Short mmCIF file of C-alpha atoms in Angstrom, two decimals:
data_model
loop_
_atom_site.label_atom_id
_atom_site.label_comp_id
_atom_site.label_asym_id
_atom_site.label_seq_id
_atom_site.Cartn_x
_atom_site.Cartn_y
_atom_site.Cartn_z
CA MET A 1 -46.95 -1.02 32.89
CA GLU A 2 -49.47 -1.94 35.63
CA SER A 3 -49.46 -5.78 34.65
CA GLU A 4 -45.56 -5.60 34.84
CA TYR A 5 -45.75 -4.46 38.43
CA LYS A 6 -48.20 -7.11 39.20
CA LEU A 7 -46.22 -9.72 37.63
CA LEU A 8 -43.09 -8.60 39.81
CA SER A 9 -45.11 -8.37 42.96
CA GLY A 10 -46.39 -11.67 42.46
CA ALA A 11 -42.93 -12.96 41.72
CA MET A 12 -41.61 -11.40 44.93
CA VAL A 13 -44.38 -12.77 47.05
CA THR A 14 -43.70 -16.42 45.76
CA LEU A 15 -40.05 -16.06 46.41
CA ALA A 16 -40.83 -14.78 49.96
CA LEU A 17 -43.17 -17.66 50.49
CA ALA A 18 -40.77 -20.18 49.13
CA THR A 19 -37.93 -18.95 51.20
CA ALA A 20 -39.86 -18.85 54.36
CA THR A 21 -41.30 -22.63 53.83
CA LEU A 22 -37.92 -24.09 52.67
CA VAL A 23 -35.35 -22.09 54.46
CA VAL A 24 -36.69 -20.04 57.41
CA LEU A 25 -38.99 -22.57 58.90
CA PRO A 26 -36.55 -25.57 58.47
CA TYR A 27 -33.84 -23.56 60.20
CA MET A 28 -36.07 -22.66 63.02
CA GLN A 29 -36.94 -26.19 63.43
CA LEU A 30 -33.60 -27.66 63.45
CA SER A 31 -31.15 -25.05 64.76
CA GLY A 32 -31.86 -26.48 68.20
CA VAL A 33 -31.36 -30.06 67.62
CA GLN A 34 -28.86 -32.08 69.63
CA PRO A 35 -27.26 -35.31 69.22
CA SER A 36 -29.36 -38.18 69.89
CA GLU A 37 -28.74 -39.96 73.31
CA GLY A 38 -26.42 -42.86 72.34
CA LEU A 39 -24.88 -41.13 69.30
CA LYS A 40 -21.09 -40.88 69.45
CA PRO A 41 -19.03 -38.42 67.69
CA TYR A 42 -16.83 -40.12 64.87
CA THR A 43 -13.24 -40.82 65.52
CA GLU A 44 -10.45 -39.48 63.56
CA GLN A 45 -10.18 -42.85 61.79
CA GLN A 46 -13.83 -42.84 60.96
CA LEU A 47 -13.64 -39.22 59.79
CA ARG A 48 -10.92 -40.11 57.27
CA GLY A 49 -13.20 -43.22 56.22
CA ARG A 50 -15.97 -41.02 55.67
CA GLN A 51 -13.97 -38.91 53.49
CA VAL A 52 -13.13 -42.06 51.76
CA TYR A 53 -16.86 -42.87 51.46
CA ILE A 54 -17.54 -39.36 49.72
CA GLU A 55 -14.54 -39.66 47.35
CA MET A 56 -15.72 -43.14 46.17
CA GLY A 57 -19.34 -41.81 45.57
CA CYS A 58 -21.01 -44.37 47.81
CA VAL A 59 -23.48 -41.93 48.27
CA TYR A 60 -24.80 -42.19 45.12
CA CYS A 61 -25.97 -45.90 45.27
CA HIS A 62 -26.52 -46.17 49.22
CA SER A 63 -29.03 -44.06 51.25
CA GLN A 64 -28.62 -43.70 54.88
CA GLN A 65 -32.20 -42.89 55.89
CA PRO A 66 -34.47 -45.63 56.58
CA ARG A 67 -38.14 -44.92 56.05
CA SER A 68 -40.74 -45.46 58.62
CA GLN A 69 -42.74 -48.65 59.02
CA SER A 70 -45.87 -47.04 57.84
CA GLN A 71 -44.27 -45.85 54.50
CA ALA A 72 -42.13 -48.71 53.60
CA PRO A 73 -40.60 -52.28 54.76
CA ASP A 74 -37.24 -50.93 55.38
CA PHE A 75 -37.50 -52.05 59.01
CA GLN A 76 -38.39 -55.52 57.99
CA ARG A 77 -35.47 -55.43 55.65
CA GLY A 78 -33.15 -55.05 58.79
CA TRP A 79 -32.39 -51.55 58.08
CA GLY A 80 -33.73 -50.06 61.33
CA ARG A 81 -36.01 -47.54 62.57
CA ALA A 82 -36.59 -44.22 60.83
CA PRO A 83 -33.88 -41.75 61.84
CA VAL A 84 -34.57 -38.50 63.63
CA ALA A 85 -32.58 -35.16 63.09
CA GLY A 86 -30.41 -35.58 65.97
CA ASP A 87 -29.01 -38.93 64.46
CA TYR A 88 -27.24 -36.72 61.91
CA TYR A 89 -25.66 -34.10 64.58
CA TYR A 90 -22.08 -34.76 63.59
CA ASP A 91 -22.52 -35.41 59.83
CA HIS A 92 -21.07 -32.35 57.80
CA PRO A 93 -22.11 -32.68 55.11
CA HIS A 94 -25.05 -35.24 55.55
CA LEU A 95 -25.12 -38.40 53.43
CA LEU A 96 -28.73 -39.23 53.18
CA GLY A 97 -28.43 -40.21 49.48
CA THR A 98 -31.51 -40.41 47.17
CA MET A 99 -30.70 -43.78 45.44
CA ARG A 100 -30.90 -47.35 46.75
CA THR A 101 -28.75 -49.12 44.05
CA GLY A 102 -27.52 -51.07 46.98
CA PRO A 103 -28.99 -51.33 50.71
CA ASP A 104 -29.49 -48.52 53.25
CA LEU A 105 -26.34 -48.38 55.30
CA PHE A 106 -27.77 -46.37 58.21
CA ASN A 107 -27.00 -49.38 60.37
CA ILE A 108 -24.65 -51.35 58.35
CA GLY A 109 -22.15 -51.43 61.47
CA ALA A 110 -24.87 -53.33 63.40
CA ARG A 111 -25.67 -56.01 60.65
CA GLN A 112 -22.20 -56.58 59.62
CA PRO A 113 -19.81 -55.49 62.39
CA SER A 114 -16.86 -57.77 61.22
CA VAL A 115 -13.82 -56.14 59.94
CA ASP A 116 -12.91 -59.02 57.88
CA TRP A 117 -16.36 -59.34 56.06
CA ASN A 118 -16.38 -55.65 55.18
CA LEU A 119 -12.72 -55.82 53.99
CA GLY A 120 -13.56 -58.95 51.69
CA HIS A 121 -16.85 -57.29 50.66
CA LEU A 122 -15.00 -54.21 49.35
CA TYR A 123 -12.29 -56.25 47.51
CA GLU A 124 -14.90 -58.48 45.85
CA PRO A 125 -18.78 -58.15 46.72
CA ARG A 126 -19.73 -61.31 44.84
CA ALA A 127 -17.70 -63.44 47.11
CA TYR A 128 -20.07 -62.50 49.93
CA THR A 129 -23.26 -61.51 48.07
CA PRO A 130 -23.69 -63.72 44.92
CA GLY A 131 -25.01 -61.74 42.10
CA SER A 132 -24.21 -58.30 43.57
CA ASN A 133 -24.02 -55.51 41.23
CA MET A 134 -21.65 -53.44 43.45
CA PRO A 135 -18.12 -52.76 41.90
CA SER A 136 -15.35 -53.90 43.46
CA PHE A 137 -12.36 -51.89 44.74
CA PRO A 138 -9.17 -53.60 44.21
CA PHE A 139 -7.21 -50.27 44.19
CA LEU A 140 -7.85 -50.08 47.99
CA PHE A 141 -5.82 -53.10 48.57
CA LYS A 142 -2.29 -54.53 47.59
CA LEU A 143 -1.26 -57.96 46.31
CA LYS A 144 1.77 -59.12 47.96
CA ASP A 145 3.80 -62.35 47.90
CA GLN A 146 3.98 -62.46 51.63
CA ALA A 147 2.43 -60.31 54.22
CA GLU A 148 4.58 -58.03 56.48
CA ALA A 149 4.58 -56.99 60.10
CA GLY A 150 1.61 -54.80 60.77
CA ASP A 151 -0.36 -55.79 57.40
CA LYS A 152 -3.80 -56.40 57.72
CA VAL A 153 -4.45 -59.74 55.36
CA VAL A 154 -7.94 -60.01 53.93
CA ASN A 155 -9.05 -63.63 54.13
CA LEU A 156 -11.16 -64.21 50.98
CA PRO A 157 -13.06 -67.37 50.24
CA PRO A 158 -10.55 -69.85 48.61
CA SER A 159 -12.30 -69.43 45.00
CA PHE A 160 -11.85 -65.81 44.94
CA ALA A 161 -8.38 -65.46 46.61
CA PRO A 162 -5.52 -64.49 43.87
CA VAL A 163 -3.40 -67.73 43.45
CA GLY A 164 0.19 -67.19 45.30
CA LYS A 165 -0.74 -63.86 46.49
CA VAL A 166 -2.10 -62.20 49.65
CA VAL A 167 -4.40 -59.62 49.69
CA VAL A 168 -3.43 -56.75 52.11
CA ALA A 169 -5.72 -53.78 53.21
CA THR A 170 -4.40 -50.28 52.51
CA PRO A 171 -4.93 -47.54 55.47
CA GLU A 172 -7.76 -46.17 53.27
CA ALA A 173 -9.66 -49.44 53.11
CA LEU A 174 -9.07 -49.74 56.82
CA ASP A 175 -10.42 -46.13 57.50
CA LEU A 176 -13.57 -46.62 55.19
CA VAL A 177 -14.42 -49.91 57.02
CA ALA A 178 -13.92 -48.37 60.39
CA TYR A 179 -16.51 -45.53 59.13
CA LEU A 180 -18.90 -48.22 58.03
CA ILE A 181 -18.84 -50.16 61.23
CA GLY A 182 -19.33 -46.93 63.01
CA LEU A 183 -22.77 -46.63 61.32
CA ASP A 184 -24.94 -48.00 64.18
CA HIS A 185 -27.95 -46.30 65.17
CA THR A 186 -29.68 -49.00 67.06
CA TYR A 187 -30.01 -46.99 70.06
CA PRO A 188 -33.51 -46.04 71.10
CA VAL A 189 -34.71 -42.44 70.59
CA LYS A 190 -37.71 -40.60 72.31
CA PRO A 191 -40.62 -39.88 70.17
CA GLY A 192 -40.68 -36.44 68.75
CA ALA A 193 -36.88 -35.85 69.95
CA GLN A 194 -35.78 -34.74 66.64
CA LEU A 195 -37.71 -31.47 66.46
CA PRO A 196 -38.03 -28.82 69.05
CA GLU A 197 -41.32 -26.99 69.24
CA LEU A 198 -41.78 -23.98 66.83
CA PRO A 199 -42.87 -20.64 68.11
CA LYS A 200 -46.72 -20.63 67.94
CA GLN A 201 -46.93 -17.79 65.67
CA ALA A 202 -44.43 -19.14 63.08
CA GLY A 203 -46.00 -22.61 63.54
CA ALA A 204 -49.45 -21.12 62.60
CA GLU A 205 -48.02 -19.56 59.81
CA GLY A 206 -46.41 -22.70 58.54
CA ALA A 207 -49.57 -24.58 58.72
CA LYS A 208 -51.36 -22.06 56.49
CA GLN A 209 -48.74 -22.31 53.92
#
């Protein structure tokens, strides 16, 4: 019976330490974070596009978290500086991602600010990036015999354009592109701006763990 009490006590202590390390301390660190200077709230169109991004599963192949220059060549790849917590202030839920089947998109709006390029890339990625393994999303577009007033026509390279048809972007495609172009975190941030200082006692306990 005594061994059972010891086992239970050990399990409770382990659970308490894990909760303090993985839940309490991060909450104390991040609860006071403010948006980075230069970060703008999403527009209504960008929020709709963000939902399309989630529904399409883009987060499974694209990250939004470039690593620091001391850890990886992400900066040299043109993906930008390492992010700080304030860069994600308006992200609910966050879309950090865990896979990089495709490039990081944290600053895709700075790298590719063209609406036409992004629409064409969604319709047929290989028309812009030869050998790309990104799937095409033709269901985000409509094929018409002739464009109508208000249509956003996608100007594809001639070899990829459908014969006798025009490709027109749907509202969902335009929303998604608005979200992607809005991903521009090239503004500077102050070192250490992402985390407020922890209370001394809590910080000391965290260091021991």
